[in-house]
Coordinates of C-alpha atoms in Angstrom, one line a residue:
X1 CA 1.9 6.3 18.1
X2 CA 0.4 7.1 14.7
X3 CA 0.8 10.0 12.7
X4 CA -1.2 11.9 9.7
X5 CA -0.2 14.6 7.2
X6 CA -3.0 16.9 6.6
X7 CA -3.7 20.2 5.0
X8 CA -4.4 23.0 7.4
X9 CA -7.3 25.3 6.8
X10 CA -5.1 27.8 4.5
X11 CA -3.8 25.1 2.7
X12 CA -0.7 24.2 4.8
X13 CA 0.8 21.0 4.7
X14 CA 0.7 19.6 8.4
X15 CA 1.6 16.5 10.5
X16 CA -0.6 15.2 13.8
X17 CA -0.3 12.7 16.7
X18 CA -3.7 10.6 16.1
X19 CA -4.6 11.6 20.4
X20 CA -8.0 9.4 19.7
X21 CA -11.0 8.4 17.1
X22 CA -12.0 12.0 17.4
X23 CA -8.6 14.4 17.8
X24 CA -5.6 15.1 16.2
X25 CA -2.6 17.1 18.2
X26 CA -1.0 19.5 15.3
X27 CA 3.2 19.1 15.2
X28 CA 4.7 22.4 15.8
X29 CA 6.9 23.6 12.3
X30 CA 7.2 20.5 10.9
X31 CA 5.6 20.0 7.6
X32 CA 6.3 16.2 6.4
X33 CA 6.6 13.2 8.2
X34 CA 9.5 12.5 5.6
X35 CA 10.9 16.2 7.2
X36 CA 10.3 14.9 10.8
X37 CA 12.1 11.6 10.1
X38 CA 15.0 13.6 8.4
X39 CA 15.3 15.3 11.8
X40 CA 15.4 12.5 14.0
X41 CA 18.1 11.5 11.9
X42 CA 20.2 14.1 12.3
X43 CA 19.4 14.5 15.9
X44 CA 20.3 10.4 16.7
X45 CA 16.4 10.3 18.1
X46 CA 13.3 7.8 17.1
X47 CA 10.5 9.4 15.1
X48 CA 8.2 8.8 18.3
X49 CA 10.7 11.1 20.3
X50 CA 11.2 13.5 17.8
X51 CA 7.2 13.6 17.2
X52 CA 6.5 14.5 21.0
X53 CA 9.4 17.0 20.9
X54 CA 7.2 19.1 18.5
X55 CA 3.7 18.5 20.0
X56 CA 1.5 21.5 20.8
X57 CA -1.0 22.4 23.3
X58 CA -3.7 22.5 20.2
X59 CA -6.5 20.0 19.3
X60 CA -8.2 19.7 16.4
X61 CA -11.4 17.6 15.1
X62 CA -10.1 14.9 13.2
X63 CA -13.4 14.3 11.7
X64 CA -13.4 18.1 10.2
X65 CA -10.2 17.3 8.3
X66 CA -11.5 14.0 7.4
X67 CA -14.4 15.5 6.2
X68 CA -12.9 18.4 4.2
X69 CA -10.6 16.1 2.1
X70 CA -8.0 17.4 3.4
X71 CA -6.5 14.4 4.6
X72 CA -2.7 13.3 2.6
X73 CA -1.3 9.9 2.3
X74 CA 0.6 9.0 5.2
X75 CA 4.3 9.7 3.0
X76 CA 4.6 12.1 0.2
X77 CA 7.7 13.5 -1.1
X78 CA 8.4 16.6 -3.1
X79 CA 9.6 15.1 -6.2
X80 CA 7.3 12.1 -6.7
X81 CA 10.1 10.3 -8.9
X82 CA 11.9 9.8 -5.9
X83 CA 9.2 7.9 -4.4
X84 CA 9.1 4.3 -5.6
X85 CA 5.9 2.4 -5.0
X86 CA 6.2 -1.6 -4.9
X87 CA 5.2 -4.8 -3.2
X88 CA 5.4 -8.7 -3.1
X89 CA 2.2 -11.1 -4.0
X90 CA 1.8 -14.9 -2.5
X91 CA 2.7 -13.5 0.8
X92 CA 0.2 -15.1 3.0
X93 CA -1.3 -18.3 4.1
X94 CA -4.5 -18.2 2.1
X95 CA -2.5 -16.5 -0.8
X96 CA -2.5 -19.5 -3.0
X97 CA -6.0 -20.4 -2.7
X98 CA -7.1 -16.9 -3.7
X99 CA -4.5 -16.9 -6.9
X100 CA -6.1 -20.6 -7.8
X101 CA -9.7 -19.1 -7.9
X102 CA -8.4 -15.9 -9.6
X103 CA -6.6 -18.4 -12.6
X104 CA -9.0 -21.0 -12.6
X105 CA -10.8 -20.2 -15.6
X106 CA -9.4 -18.8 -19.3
X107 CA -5.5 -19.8 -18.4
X108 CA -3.3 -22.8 -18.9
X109 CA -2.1 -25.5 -15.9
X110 CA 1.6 -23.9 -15.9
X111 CA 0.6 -20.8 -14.8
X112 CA -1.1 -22.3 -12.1
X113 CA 1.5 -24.6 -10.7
X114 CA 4.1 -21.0 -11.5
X115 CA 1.8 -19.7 -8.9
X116 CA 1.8 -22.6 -6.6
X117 CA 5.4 -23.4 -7.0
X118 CA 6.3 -19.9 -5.8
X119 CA 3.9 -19.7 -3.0
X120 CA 5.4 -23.4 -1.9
X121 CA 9.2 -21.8 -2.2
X122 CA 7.8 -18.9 0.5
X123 CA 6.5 -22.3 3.0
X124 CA 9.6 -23.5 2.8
X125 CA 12.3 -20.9 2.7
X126 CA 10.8 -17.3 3.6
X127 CA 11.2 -17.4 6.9
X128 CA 14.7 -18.3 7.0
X129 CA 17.0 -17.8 10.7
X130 CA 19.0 -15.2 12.1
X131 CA 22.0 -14.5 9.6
X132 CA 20.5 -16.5 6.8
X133 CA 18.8 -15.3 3.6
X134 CA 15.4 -16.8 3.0
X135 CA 14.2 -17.2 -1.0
X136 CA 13.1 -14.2 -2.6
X137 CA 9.1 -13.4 -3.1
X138 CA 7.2 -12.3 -6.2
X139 CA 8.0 -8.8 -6.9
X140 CA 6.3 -5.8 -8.7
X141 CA 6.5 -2.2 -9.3
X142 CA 3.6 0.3 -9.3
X143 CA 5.0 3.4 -10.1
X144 CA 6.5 6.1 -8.4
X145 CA 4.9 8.8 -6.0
X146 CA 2.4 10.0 -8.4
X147 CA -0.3 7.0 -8.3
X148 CA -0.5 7.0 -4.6
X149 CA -3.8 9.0 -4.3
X150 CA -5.0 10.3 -1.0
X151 CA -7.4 9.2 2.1
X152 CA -11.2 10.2 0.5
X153 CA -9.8 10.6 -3.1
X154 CA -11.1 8.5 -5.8
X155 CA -9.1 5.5 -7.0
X156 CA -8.3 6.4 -11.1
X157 CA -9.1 3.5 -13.5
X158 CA -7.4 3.6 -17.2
X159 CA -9.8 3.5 -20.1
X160 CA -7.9 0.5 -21.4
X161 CA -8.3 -1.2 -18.1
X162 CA -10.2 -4.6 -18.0
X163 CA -10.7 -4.7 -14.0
X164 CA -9.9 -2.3 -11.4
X165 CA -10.3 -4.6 -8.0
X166 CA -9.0 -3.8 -4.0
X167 CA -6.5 -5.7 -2.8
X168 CA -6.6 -4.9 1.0
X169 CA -2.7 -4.7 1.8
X170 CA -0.4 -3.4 5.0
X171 CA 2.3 -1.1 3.5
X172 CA 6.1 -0.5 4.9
X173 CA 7.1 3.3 4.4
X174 CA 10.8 4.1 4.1
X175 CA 12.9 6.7 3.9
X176 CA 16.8 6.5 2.4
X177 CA 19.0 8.1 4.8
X178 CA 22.5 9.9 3.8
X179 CA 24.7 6.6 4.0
X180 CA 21.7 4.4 1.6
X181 CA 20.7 2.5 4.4
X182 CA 16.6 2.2 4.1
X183 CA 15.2 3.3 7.5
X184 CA 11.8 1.9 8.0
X185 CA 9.6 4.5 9.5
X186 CA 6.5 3.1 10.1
X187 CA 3.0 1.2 8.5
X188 CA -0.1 1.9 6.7
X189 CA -2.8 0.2 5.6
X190 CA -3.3 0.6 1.5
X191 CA -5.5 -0.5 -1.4
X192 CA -3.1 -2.1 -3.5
X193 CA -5.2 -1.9 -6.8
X194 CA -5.0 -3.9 -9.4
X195 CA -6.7 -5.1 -13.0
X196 CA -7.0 -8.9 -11.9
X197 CA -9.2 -9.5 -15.5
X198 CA -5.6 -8.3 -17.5
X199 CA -3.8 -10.7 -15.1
X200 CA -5.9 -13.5 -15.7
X201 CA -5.3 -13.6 -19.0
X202 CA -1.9 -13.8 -19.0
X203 CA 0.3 -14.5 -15.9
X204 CA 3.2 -12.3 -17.9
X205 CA 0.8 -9.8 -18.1
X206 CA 1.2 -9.3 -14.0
X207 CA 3.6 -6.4 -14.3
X208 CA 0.9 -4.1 -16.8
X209 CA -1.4 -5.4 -14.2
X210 CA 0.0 -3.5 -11.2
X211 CA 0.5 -0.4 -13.0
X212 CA -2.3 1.6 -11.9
X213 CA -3.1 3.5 -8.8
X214 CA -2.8 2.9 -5.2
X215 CA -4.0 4.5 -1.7
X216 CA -2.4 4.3 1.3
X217 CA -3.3 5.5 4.8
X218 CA -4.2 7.7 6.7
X219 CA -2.5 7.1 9.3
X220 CA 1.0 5.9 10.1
X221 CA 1.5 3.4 12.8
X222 CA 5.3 3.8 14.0
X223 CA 7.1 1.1 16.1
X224 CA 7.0 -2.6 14.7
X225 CA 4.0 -4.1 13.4
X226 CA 2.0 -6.8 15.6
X227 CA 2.5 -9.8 14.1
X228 CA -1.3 -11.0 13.7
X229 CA -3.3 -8.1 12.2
X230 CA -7.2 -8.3 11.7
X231 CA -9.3 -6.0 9.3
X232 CA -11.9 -6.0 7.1
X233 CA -12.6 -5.1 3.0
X234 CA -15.8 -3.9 1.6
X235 CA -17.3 -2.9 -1.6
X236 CA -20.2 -0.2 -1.5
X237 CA -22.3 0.8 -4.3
X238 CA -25.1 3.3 -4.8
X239 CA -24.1 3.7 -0.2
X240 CA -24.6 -0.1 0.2
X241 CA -22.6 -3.2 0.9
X242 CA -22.4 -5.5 -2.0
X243 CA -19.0 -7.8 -0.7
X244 CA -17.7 -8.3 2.5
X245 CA -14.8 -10.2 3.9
X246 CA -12.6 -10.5 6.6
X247 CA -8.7 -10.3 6.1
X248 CA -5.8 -11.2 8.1
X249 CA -2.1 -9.7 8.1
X250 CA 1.3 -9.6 10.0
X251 CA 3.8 -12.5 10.3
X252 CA 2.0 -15.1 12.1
X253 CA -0.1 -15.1 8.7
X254 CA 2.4 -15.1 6.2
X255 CA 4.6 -17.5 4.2
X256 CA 7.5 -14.9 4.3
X257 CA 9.2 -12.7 7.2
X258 CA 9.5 -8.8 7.0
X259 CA 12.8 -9.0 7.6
X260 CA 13.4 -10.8 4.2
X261 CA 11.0 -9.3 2.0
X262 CA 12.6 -6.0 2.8
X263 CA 16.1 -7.6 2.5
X264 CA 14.7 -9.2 -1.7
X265 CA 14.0 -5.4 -2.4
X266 CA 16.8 -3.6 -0.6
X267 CA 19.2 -6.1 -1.5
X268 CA 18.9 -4.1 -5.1
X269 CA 21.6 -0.6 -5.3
X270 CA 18.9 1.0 -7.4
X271 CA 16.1 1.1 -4.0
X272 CA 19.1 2.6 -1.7
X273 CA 19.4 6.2 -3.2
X274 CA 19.7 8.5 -0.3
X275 CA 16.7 10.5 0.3
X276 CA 14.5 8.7 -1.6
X277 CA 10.9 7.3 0.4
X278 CA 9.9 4.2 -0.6
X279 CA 5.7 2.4 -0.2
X280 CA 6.6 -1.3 -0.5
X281 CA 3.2 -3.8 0.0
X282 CA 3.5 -6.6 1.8
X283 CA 0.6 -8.7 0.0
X284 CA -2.8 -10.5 0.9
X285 CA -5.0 -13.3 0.8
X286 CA -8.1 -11.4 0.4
X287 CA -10.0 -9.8 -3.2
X288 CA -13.5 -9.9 -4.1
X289 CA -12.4 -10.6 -7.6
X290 CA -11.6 -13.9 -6.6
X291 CA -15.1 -14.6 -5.1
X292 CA -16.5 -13.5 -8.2
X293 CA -17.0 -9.3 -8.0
X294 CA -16.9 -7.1 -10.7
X295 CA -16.4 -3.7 -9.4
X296 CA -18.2 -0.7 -11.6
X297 CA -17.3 3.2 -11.5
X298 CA -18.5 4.7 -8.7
X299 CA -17.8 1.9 -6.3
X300 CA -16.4 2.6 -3.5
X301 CA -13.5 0.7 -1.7
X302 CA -13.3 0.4 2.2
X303 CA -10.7 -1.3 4.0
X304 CA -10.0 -0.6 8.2
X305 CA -8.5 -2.7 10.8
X306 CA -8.5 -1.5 14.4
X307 CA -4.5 -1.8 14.3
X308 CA -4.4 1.3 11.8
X309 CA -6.8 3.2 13.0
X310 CA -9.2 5.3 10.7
X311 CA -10.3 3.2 7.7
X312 CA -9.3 4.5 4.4
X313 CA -11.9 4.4 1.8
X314 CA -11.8 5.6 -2.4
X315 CA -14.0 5.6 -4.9
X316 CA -13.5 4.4 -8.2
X317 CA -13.5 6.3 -11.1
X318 CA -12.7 5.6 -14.7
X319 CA -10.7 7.8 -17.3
X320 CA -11.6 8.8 -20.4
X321 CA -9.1 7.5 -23.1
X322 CA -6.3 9.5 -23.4
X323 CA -4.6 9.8 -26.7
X324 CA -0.9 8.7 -26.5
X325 CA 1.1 10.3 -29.3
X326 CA 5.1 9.5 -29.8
X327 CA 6.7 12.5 -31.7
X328 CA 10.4 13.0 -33.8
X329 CA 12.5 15.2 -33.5

């Protein structure tokens, strides 16, 4: 099953079982997927169960919505400071090859063997057995609920950005249940974006790097996710195609397991504060500023795979500077 949040026609915020390519079936009183999650809780139920309990006999055209920007990201919670954003880079197979080419020029040898080192550590330890605990991945933090910006909505750039690149990522959602035990709700496929150029500079300069926006979405797939997941990134500009490229996700690609990426992040007090929805990225192998792109405002970002459904696409926009003053009181 896979789920959207949506606005209805007076504004309403909604939830819908994706029925096909072309329909959505409207959830009867419930609001939030975080909402419908909270109820399955308290009714002992899965989300899928709880999701058919409120199913009407309404359909509506899921391109209309689409259409109307009035699709949400797939989690959204009312005080966006309780929704953490994060993920883990050097994830996957290819992972190494693409941080290589993105380092290659401008940096020194150490932080290229850093890179290699830690993607080596995954190989051999992130996929540790049943009862073990595997090595822990590179981690970031993007921000909290306010960067994740919506299916159709454009992708915000900082005026002191020096790159604003896709990174074509699968995306755990989360919620923290009463007892602080992270209850994993579903997936979504996300645009984990990034200034790669500010990166490059400076491997210490990764955490500034991630601190921009993000999309996720639309649509939430619930049960586990398959463990070999195809899809594909594009760049458009002026309605054309100027980079292409196919991307791969899901365990049988990656140096690391699920199970223990979500254990490095959980394992921390500060991510199991009851009621709080967490967005944690799982990584890729694929960015067109490693083949050499240089993305310009206006560009529009694309990424779909069959497994998630609708594709979720964002243009880029860039910000006018924005004066930061620190006052005394």
């Amino acid at each position: 099953m896979r789920l959207v949040q949506f606005r209805d026609e007076d504004g309403n915020a909604s939830v819908a079982i994706v029925e096909d390519a072309k329909t959505l079936v409207p959830l009867r009183g419930v609001a939030s997927i975080a909402g419908l999650a909270r109820a399955a809780l308290a009714d002992g139920t899965t989300l899928v169960a709880a999701a058919r309990d409120h199913m009407g006999d309404a359909r509506i055209d899921y391109d209309a919505v689409a259409n109307t920007n009035r699709l949400l990201p797939p989690i959204t919670h009312s005080d966006p400071a309780h929704f953490l954003v994060t993920g883990t880079g050097l994830t996957h197979l290819g992972s190494a090859s693409a941080r290589a080419n993105m380092h290659k020029a401008d940096n020194k040898q150490a932080d290229e063997t850093d890179s290699m080192k830690m993607f080596r550590m995954g190989i051999e330890g992130g996929k540790p057995k049943a009862g073990e605990k595997g090595v822990q991945p590179e981690w970031f933090y993007k921000g909290d609920g306010s960067v994740v910006v919506a299916p159709g909505a454009d992708i915000p750039s900082p005026s002191f950005a020096l790159d604003g690149s896709e990174e074509p990522e699968i995306a755990a959602i989360y919620l923290i249940d009463d007892e602080g035990v992270p209850v994993r709700l579903g997936y979504a496929i996300g645009n984990e974006f990034s200034d790669h150029v500010m990166e490059r500079q400076n491997y210490l300069y990764l955490a500034h790097s991630k601190l921009r926006a993000c999309a996720l979405g639309p649509e939430l797939l619930l049960g586990d996710l398959p463990s070999h997941v195809e899809g594909t990134s594009r760049i458009y500009r002026d309605g054309k195609v100027i980079w292409e490229k196919q991307f791969v996700s899901g365990e049988d690609n990656m140096s690391h397991s699920l199970a223990n990426l979500e254990y490095h992040h959980f394992k921390y007090d500060l991510f199991r504060r009851p009621g709080d929805v967490h967005a944690h990225y799982f990584g890729t192998a694929t960015l067109s500023f490693a083949d050499g792109i240089t993305v310009q405002d206006g560009d529009e970002f694309e990424i779909s795979s069959e497994t998630f459904g609708r594709p979720i696409r964002n243009r880029l926009k860039v910000q006018d500077e924005q004066p930061v003053r620190v006052r005394v009181i």
